[in-house]
Amino acid sequence: MTGTLPFRAVYHTPDVYDRVLLPHWFDGAEDTGHVRALMHRCYGPAPASGRMRILELGCGTGRVTAALAPYASSLHGVDSGAPMLDVFRTRYPLATTQLADIAAAVECLHADGERFDIVGAFWSLSYPIGDCFEDLTTDGIRPRPDLAAGVADAKVLVRKIVDLLAHGGHLIALFFDSDAPEQRVVTRAWERIAPFPGTGRGFGRETLLAALRDAEEDGLGRLTHFRTGGLSVAPDPPTAIDWFTIVHLKSMPALVDDPDIRAEIEAFVHQHTIDDGRVLLPTGMHLIDFWRTPRTSHLPNDSAGTRGVDP
Ligand SMILES: C[S@@+](CC[C@H](N)C(=O)[O-])C[C@H]1O[C@@H](n2cnc3c(N)ncnc32)[C@H](O)[C@@H]1O
């Protein structure tokens, strides 16, 4: 499948994403299960009729949206991949959608004074944050010369996302774990083209967390963050290799045609293939939850910290 796909086909060619995406398991639950559990903890069981305004940034085909949608009175999906939004609309016909870059959409929503009870961003914030540090095109990676300016831009973006939250609202984000073995293979591949900015491949996540800690320090809410190990599961080695080349390497010719990179991926896949032929790739996930709530909500019996949405 790999050789014929154009750069970034995973998000810009119909049907590719859902076909190549591997299930990810973390302690017996998929990523969707972890988001569902968080929603349940924050807001109780999914109601018969939702009353929350929900925004999803990088909504893709609406896979994780399923964990949020039952709580929604309105659902707005943003994604820069037209084929992704086509699928999203078939799954959530009542939703509004915006074919846009996350940064541009946030800017617009922010300028319009929009507020949401939930902002979801599942495996998607690495892109607009990464764009603050470098331009990625089929020809390669062009770093922005001023790293500090990139960090400042990324922090402004994150603060605007926090500003979109209504009182009591949550920003819920999933972010890949750059330190997990699966991602270390990916990092080594991309580093053949250019070094990652700042501290390396985890810099985008670190910048996001730093911006959310700043927001916490400014009294805007409370950050909870955990990392868990897990597995991406492929039914067989060729499917695992497609996962690396199409999703992780974005079908970028300079990477997928490099024999050393291919050899490393094949060896890694072989190392993690078990007796029944499945491939269990060691991966990891960061679950990030920013709850827009007053500082006093830490105190016992503080009514300002009541979980829930604005009446
Ligand atoms: C890894 S997929 C995750 C999709 C979905 N959230 C999920 O978990 O299945 C990343 C999504 O972000 C979108 N995306 C990537 N960069 C983007 C950007 N700068 N602005 C808007 N969407 C972007 C892609 O088109 C894709 O749908």
XYZ file of C-alpha atoms and ligand atoms in Angstrom:
338
model
C 0.000 0.000 0.000
C 2.785 2.378 1.043
C 4.643 3.135 -2.169
C 1.725 4.710 -3.987
C 0.458 7.037 -1.273
C 1.217 10.762 -1.412
C 2.698 12.715 1.495
C 0.175 13.114 4.336
C -2.289 10.823 2.552
C -3.255 9.566 5.990
C -5.339 12.681 6.596
C -5.942 13.893 3.061
C -6.922 10.777 1.099
C -10.346 9.266 1.781
C -10.521 6.062 3.835
C -6.813 5.810 4.616
C -6.876 6.876 8.294
C -9.530 4.485 9.542
C -7.975 1.663 7.491
C -4.421 1.995 8.834
C -5.138 3.152 12.384
C -4.178 0.472 14.896
C -6.150 -0.053 18.078
C -4.264 1.247 21.115
C -4.776 -0.402 24.477
C -3.858 1.129 27.806
C -4.549 -1.020 30.838
C -7.432 -2.852 29.164
C -9.079 0.205 27.605
C -8.651 2.010 24.295
C -8.012 5.754 24.239
C -11.744 6.276 23.694
C -12.433 4.319 26.889
C -10.100 6.575 28.886
C -11.845 9.704 27.592
C -15.243 8.149 28.302
C -14.107 7.369 31.881
C -12.896 10.930 32.379
C -16.202 12.340 31.131
C -18.023 10.023 33.494
C -15.837 11.156 36.419
C -16.404 14.824 35.632
C -20.033 14.825 34.598
C -21.578 11.497 35.551
C -23.182 9.019 33.176
C -23.960 10.120 29.623
C -27.370 11.809 29.775
C -30.362 10.983 27.607
C -30.173 14.498 26.241
C -26.882 16.381 26.331
C -26.598 20.049 27.270
C -22.956 20.846 26.693
C -21.325 22.919 23.995
C -18.518 20.753 22.671
C -15.625 21.726 20.434
C -13.200 19.182 19.035
C -9.914 20.324 17.517
C -8.462 17.888 14.976
C -11.618 15.797 15.219
C -10.604 13.543 12.325
C -13.269 10.993 11.458
C -14.923 11.438 14.851
C -13.547 8.301 16.459
C -12.952 9.722 19.956
C -15.894 12.104 19.539
C -18.107 9.142 20.368
C -17.013 9.572 24.008
C -18.136 13.228 24.053
C -21.145 13.306 21.739
C -23.749 11.924 24.204
C -23.099 14.965 26.441
C -23.489 17.474 23.599
C -26.229 19.925 22.894
C -23.967 21.289 20.175
C -20.869 19.788 18.613
C -18.352 21.666 16.494
C -15.567 19.754 14.735
C -12.443 21.377 13.323
C -9.991 19.585 11.048
C -7.728 20.474 8.124
C -8.334 17.162 6.342
C -11.410 17.343 4.074
C -11.862 13.550 3.828
C -11.682 13.301 7.620
C -14.492 15.831 8.003
C -16.565 14.018 5.340
C -16.596 10.931 7.567
C -17.141 13.049 10.706
C -20.266 14.591 9.145
C -21.737 11.198 8.293
C -21.212 10.108 11.912
C -22.524 13.333 13.470
C -24.976 14.847 10.986
C -26.143 17.484 13.484
C -22.616 18.761 14.145
C -21.158 21.884 12.599
C -17.758 21.462 10.986
C -14.934 23.762 10.029
C -12.326 22.792 7.457
C -9.477 24.784 8.942
C -6.147 24.783 10.601
C -6.551 24.455 14.370
C -4.653 27.683 15.052
C -6.805 29.648 12.595
C -10.039 28.140 13.931
C -9.063 28.912 17.533
C -8.239 32.476 16.537
C -11.696 32.882 14.918
C -13.645 31.284 17.766
C -11.675 33.327 20.278
C -12.292 36.578 18.407
C -16.013 35.746 18.274
C -16.074 35.231 22.057
C -17.276 31.620 21.750
C -17.315 29.449 24.868
C -17.444 25.664 25.178
C -18.042 23.302 28.062
C -15.675 20.738 26.585
C -12.767 21.240 24.224
C -11.372 17.916 23.031
C -8.087 17.527 21.167
C -7.125 13.913 20.660
C -3.708 13.205 19.141
C -3.980 16.506 17.290
C -2.373 19.373 19.248
C 1.143 18.270 18.303
C 0.461 19.640 14.807
C -0.455 23.285 15.444
C 2.129 23.443 18.231
C 4.762 21.914 15.928
C 3.840 24.482 13.276
C 5.028 27.174 15.698
C 8.530 25.691 15.495
C 8.915 24.442 11.929
C 7.322 24.093 8.493
C 6.879 20.532 7.328
C 6.444 20.027 3.593
C 7.052 17.177 1.208
C 10.475 18.733 0.525
C 11.530 18.544 4.156
C 11.466 20.497 7.383
C 12.282 24.184 7.664
C 12.840 25.202 11.301
C 11.766 28.652 12.406
C 14.939 30.513 13.266
C 13.701 31.914 16.584
C 12.831 29.124 19.017
C 11.744 31.525 21.770
C 9.286 33.185 19.385
C 7.926 29.732 18.514
C 7.427 28.907 22.197
C 5.693 32.238 22.737
C 3.342 31.603 19.782
C 2.545 28.104 20.995
C 1.758 29.411 24.476
C -0.533 32.090 23.043
C -2.365 29.386 21.096
C -2.799 27.240 24.218
C -3.976 30.208 26.299
C -6.573 31.015 23.626
C -7.808 27.424 23.800
C -8.104 27.777 27.600
C -10.002 31.038 27.047
C -12.551 29.114 24.966
C -13.563 27.136 28.057
C -16.691 28.169 29.923
C -16.629 28.076 33.720
C -16.550 24.431 34.789
C -15.389 23.342 31.331
C -12.609 20.890 30.548
C -9.928 20.809 27.909
C -9.231 17.117 27.369
C -6.242 16.235 25.220
C -4.454 13.043 24.297
C -0.837 13.376 23.282
C 1.612 10.738 22.068
C 4.418 9.665 24.372
C 7.633 10.565 22.584
C 9.622 8.437 25.069
C 7.796 5.188 24.320
C 9.790 2.620 22.303
C 7.474 2.829 19.274
C 7.902 6.595 19.121
C 11.668 6.440 19.607
C 11.891 4.548 16.293
C 9.803 7.289 14.690
C 11.955 10.018 16.226
C 15.159 8.458 14.882
C 13.595 8.320 11.399
C 12.512 11.972 11.339
C 15.828 13.075 12.803
C 17.507 11.910 9.621
C 15.902 14.935 7.954
C 16.184 17.498 10.734
C 16.638 17.660 14.492
C 13.532 18.318 16.553
C 13.296 21.766 18.117
C 14.080 22.557 21.730
C 14.524 19.497 23.907
C 13.575 17.101 21.118
C 10.427 15.280 20.043
C 8.718 15.816 23.399
C 9.101 19.587 23.136
C 5.587 20.174 21.780
C 4.042 18.317 24.701
C 6.342 20.057 27.189
C 5.335 23.425 25.739
C 1.643 22.547 25.977
C 2.019 21.462 29.607
C 4.093 24.535 30.450
C 1.379 26.769 28.980
C -1.304 24.955 30.973
C 0.767 25.244 34.159
C 1.043 28.989 33.463
C -2.752 29.122 33.134
C -3.064 27.250 36.427
C -0.653 29.666 38.063
C -2.756 32.547 36.767
C -5.745 31.098 38.583
C -7.607 30.000 35.466
C -8.059 26.381 36.390
C -6.443 23.152 37.338
C -4.175 20.858 35.350
C -4.242 17.099 35.775
C -1.923 15.037 33.648
C -0.901 11.444 33.562
C 1.150 9.234 31.338
C 0.485 5.566 30.821
C 2.228 2.889 28.850
C 0.268 0.764 26.414
C 0.271 -1.262 23.233
C -0.593 -0.578 19.600
C -1.786 -3.885 18.223
C -1.403 -4.934 14.574
C -2.863 -8.210 13.297
C 0.338 -8.957 11.353
C 3.750 -7.447 10.469
C 2.759 -5.868 7.111
C -0.064 -3.976 8.834
C 2.372 -2.790 11.518
C 4.788 -1.590 8.835
C 1.981 0.318 7.064
C 1.158 1.932 10.407
C 4.718 3.220 10.691
C 5.089 4.361 7.121
C 1.663 5.881 6.504
C 0.776 7.276 9.935
C 4.103 7.939 11.641
C 6.206 8.822 8.605
C 3.265 10.383 6.728
C 4.373 8.537 3.542
C 7.194 11.063 3.212
C 9.348 9.792 0.328
C 12.687 10.774 1.923
C 11.811 8.561 4.893
C 9.868 5.625 3.499
C 12.386 5.092 0.692
C 15.371 5.144 3.068
C 16.630 1.542 3.375
C 18.109 2.120 6.863
C 14.800 3.430 8.190
C 12.909 0.556 6.594
C 15.350 -1.930 8.094
C 14.967 -0.429 11.577
C 11.163 -0.491 11.367
C 11.156 -4.076 10.108
C 13.519 -5.180 12.887
C 11.391 -3.414 15.513
C 8.215 -5.003 14.170
C 9.882 -8.415 14.089
C 11.087 -7.981 17.688
C 7.513 -7.317 18.849
C 5.743 -10.028 16.847
C 4.308 -12.729 19.086
C 3.640 -16.402 18.365
C 0.130 -15.923 16.951
C 1.498 -13.441 14.381
C 0.171 -10.261 16.031
C 2.490 -7.342 16.623
C 2.339 -5.699 20.051
C 4.088 -2.351 19.777
C 5.024 -0.743 23.120
C 3.566 2.729 23.088
C 2.389 5.381 25.542
C -0.171 8.110 25.972
C -0.392 11.365 27.889
C -3.876 12.274 29.068
C -4.154 15.968 29.818
C -7.167 17.523 31.529
C -7.412 21.244 32.214
C -10.457 22.080 34.300
C -11.565 25.707 34.191
C -12.401 26.319 37.805
C -11.489 28.865 40.486
C -8.467 28.245 42.709
C -10.778 27.857 45.693
C -12.156 24.648 44.236
C -9.234 22.884 45.911
C -10.768 23.697 49.266
C -13.213 21.263 50.868
C -16.882 22.049 50.296
C -16.165 24.978 47.990
C -19.293 25.691 45.991
C -17.371 27.584 43.271
C -15.685 24.349 42.321
C -18.881 22.426 41.763
C -18.380 20.149 38.826
C -20.677 20.807 35.928
C -21.525 23.416 33.362
C -22.878 26.931 33.500
C -26.636 26.914 34.017
C -3.862 11.579 14.638
S -5.271 12.248 13.854
C -6.433 12.199 15.207
C -7.847 12.246 14.724
C -8.873 12.030 15.845
N -8.783 13.066 16.848
C -8.670 10.664 16.452
O -8.183 10.573 17.591
O -8.966 9.680 15.776
C -4.850 13.983 13.753
C -5.974 14.818 13.120
O -5.588 16.187 13.178
C -5.795 16.778 11.900
N -4.796 17.851 11.792
C -3.448 17.741 11.717
N -2.876 18.948 11.704
C -3.898 19.843 11.798
C -3.947 21.263 11.857
N -2.830 22.008 11.865
N -5.159 21.855 11.915
C -6.305 21.114 11.902
N -6.310 19.763 11.894
C -5.121 19.144 11.840
C -5.606 15.667 10.895
O -6.262 15.948 9.671
C -6.207 14.492 11.653
O -7.574 14.381 11.420
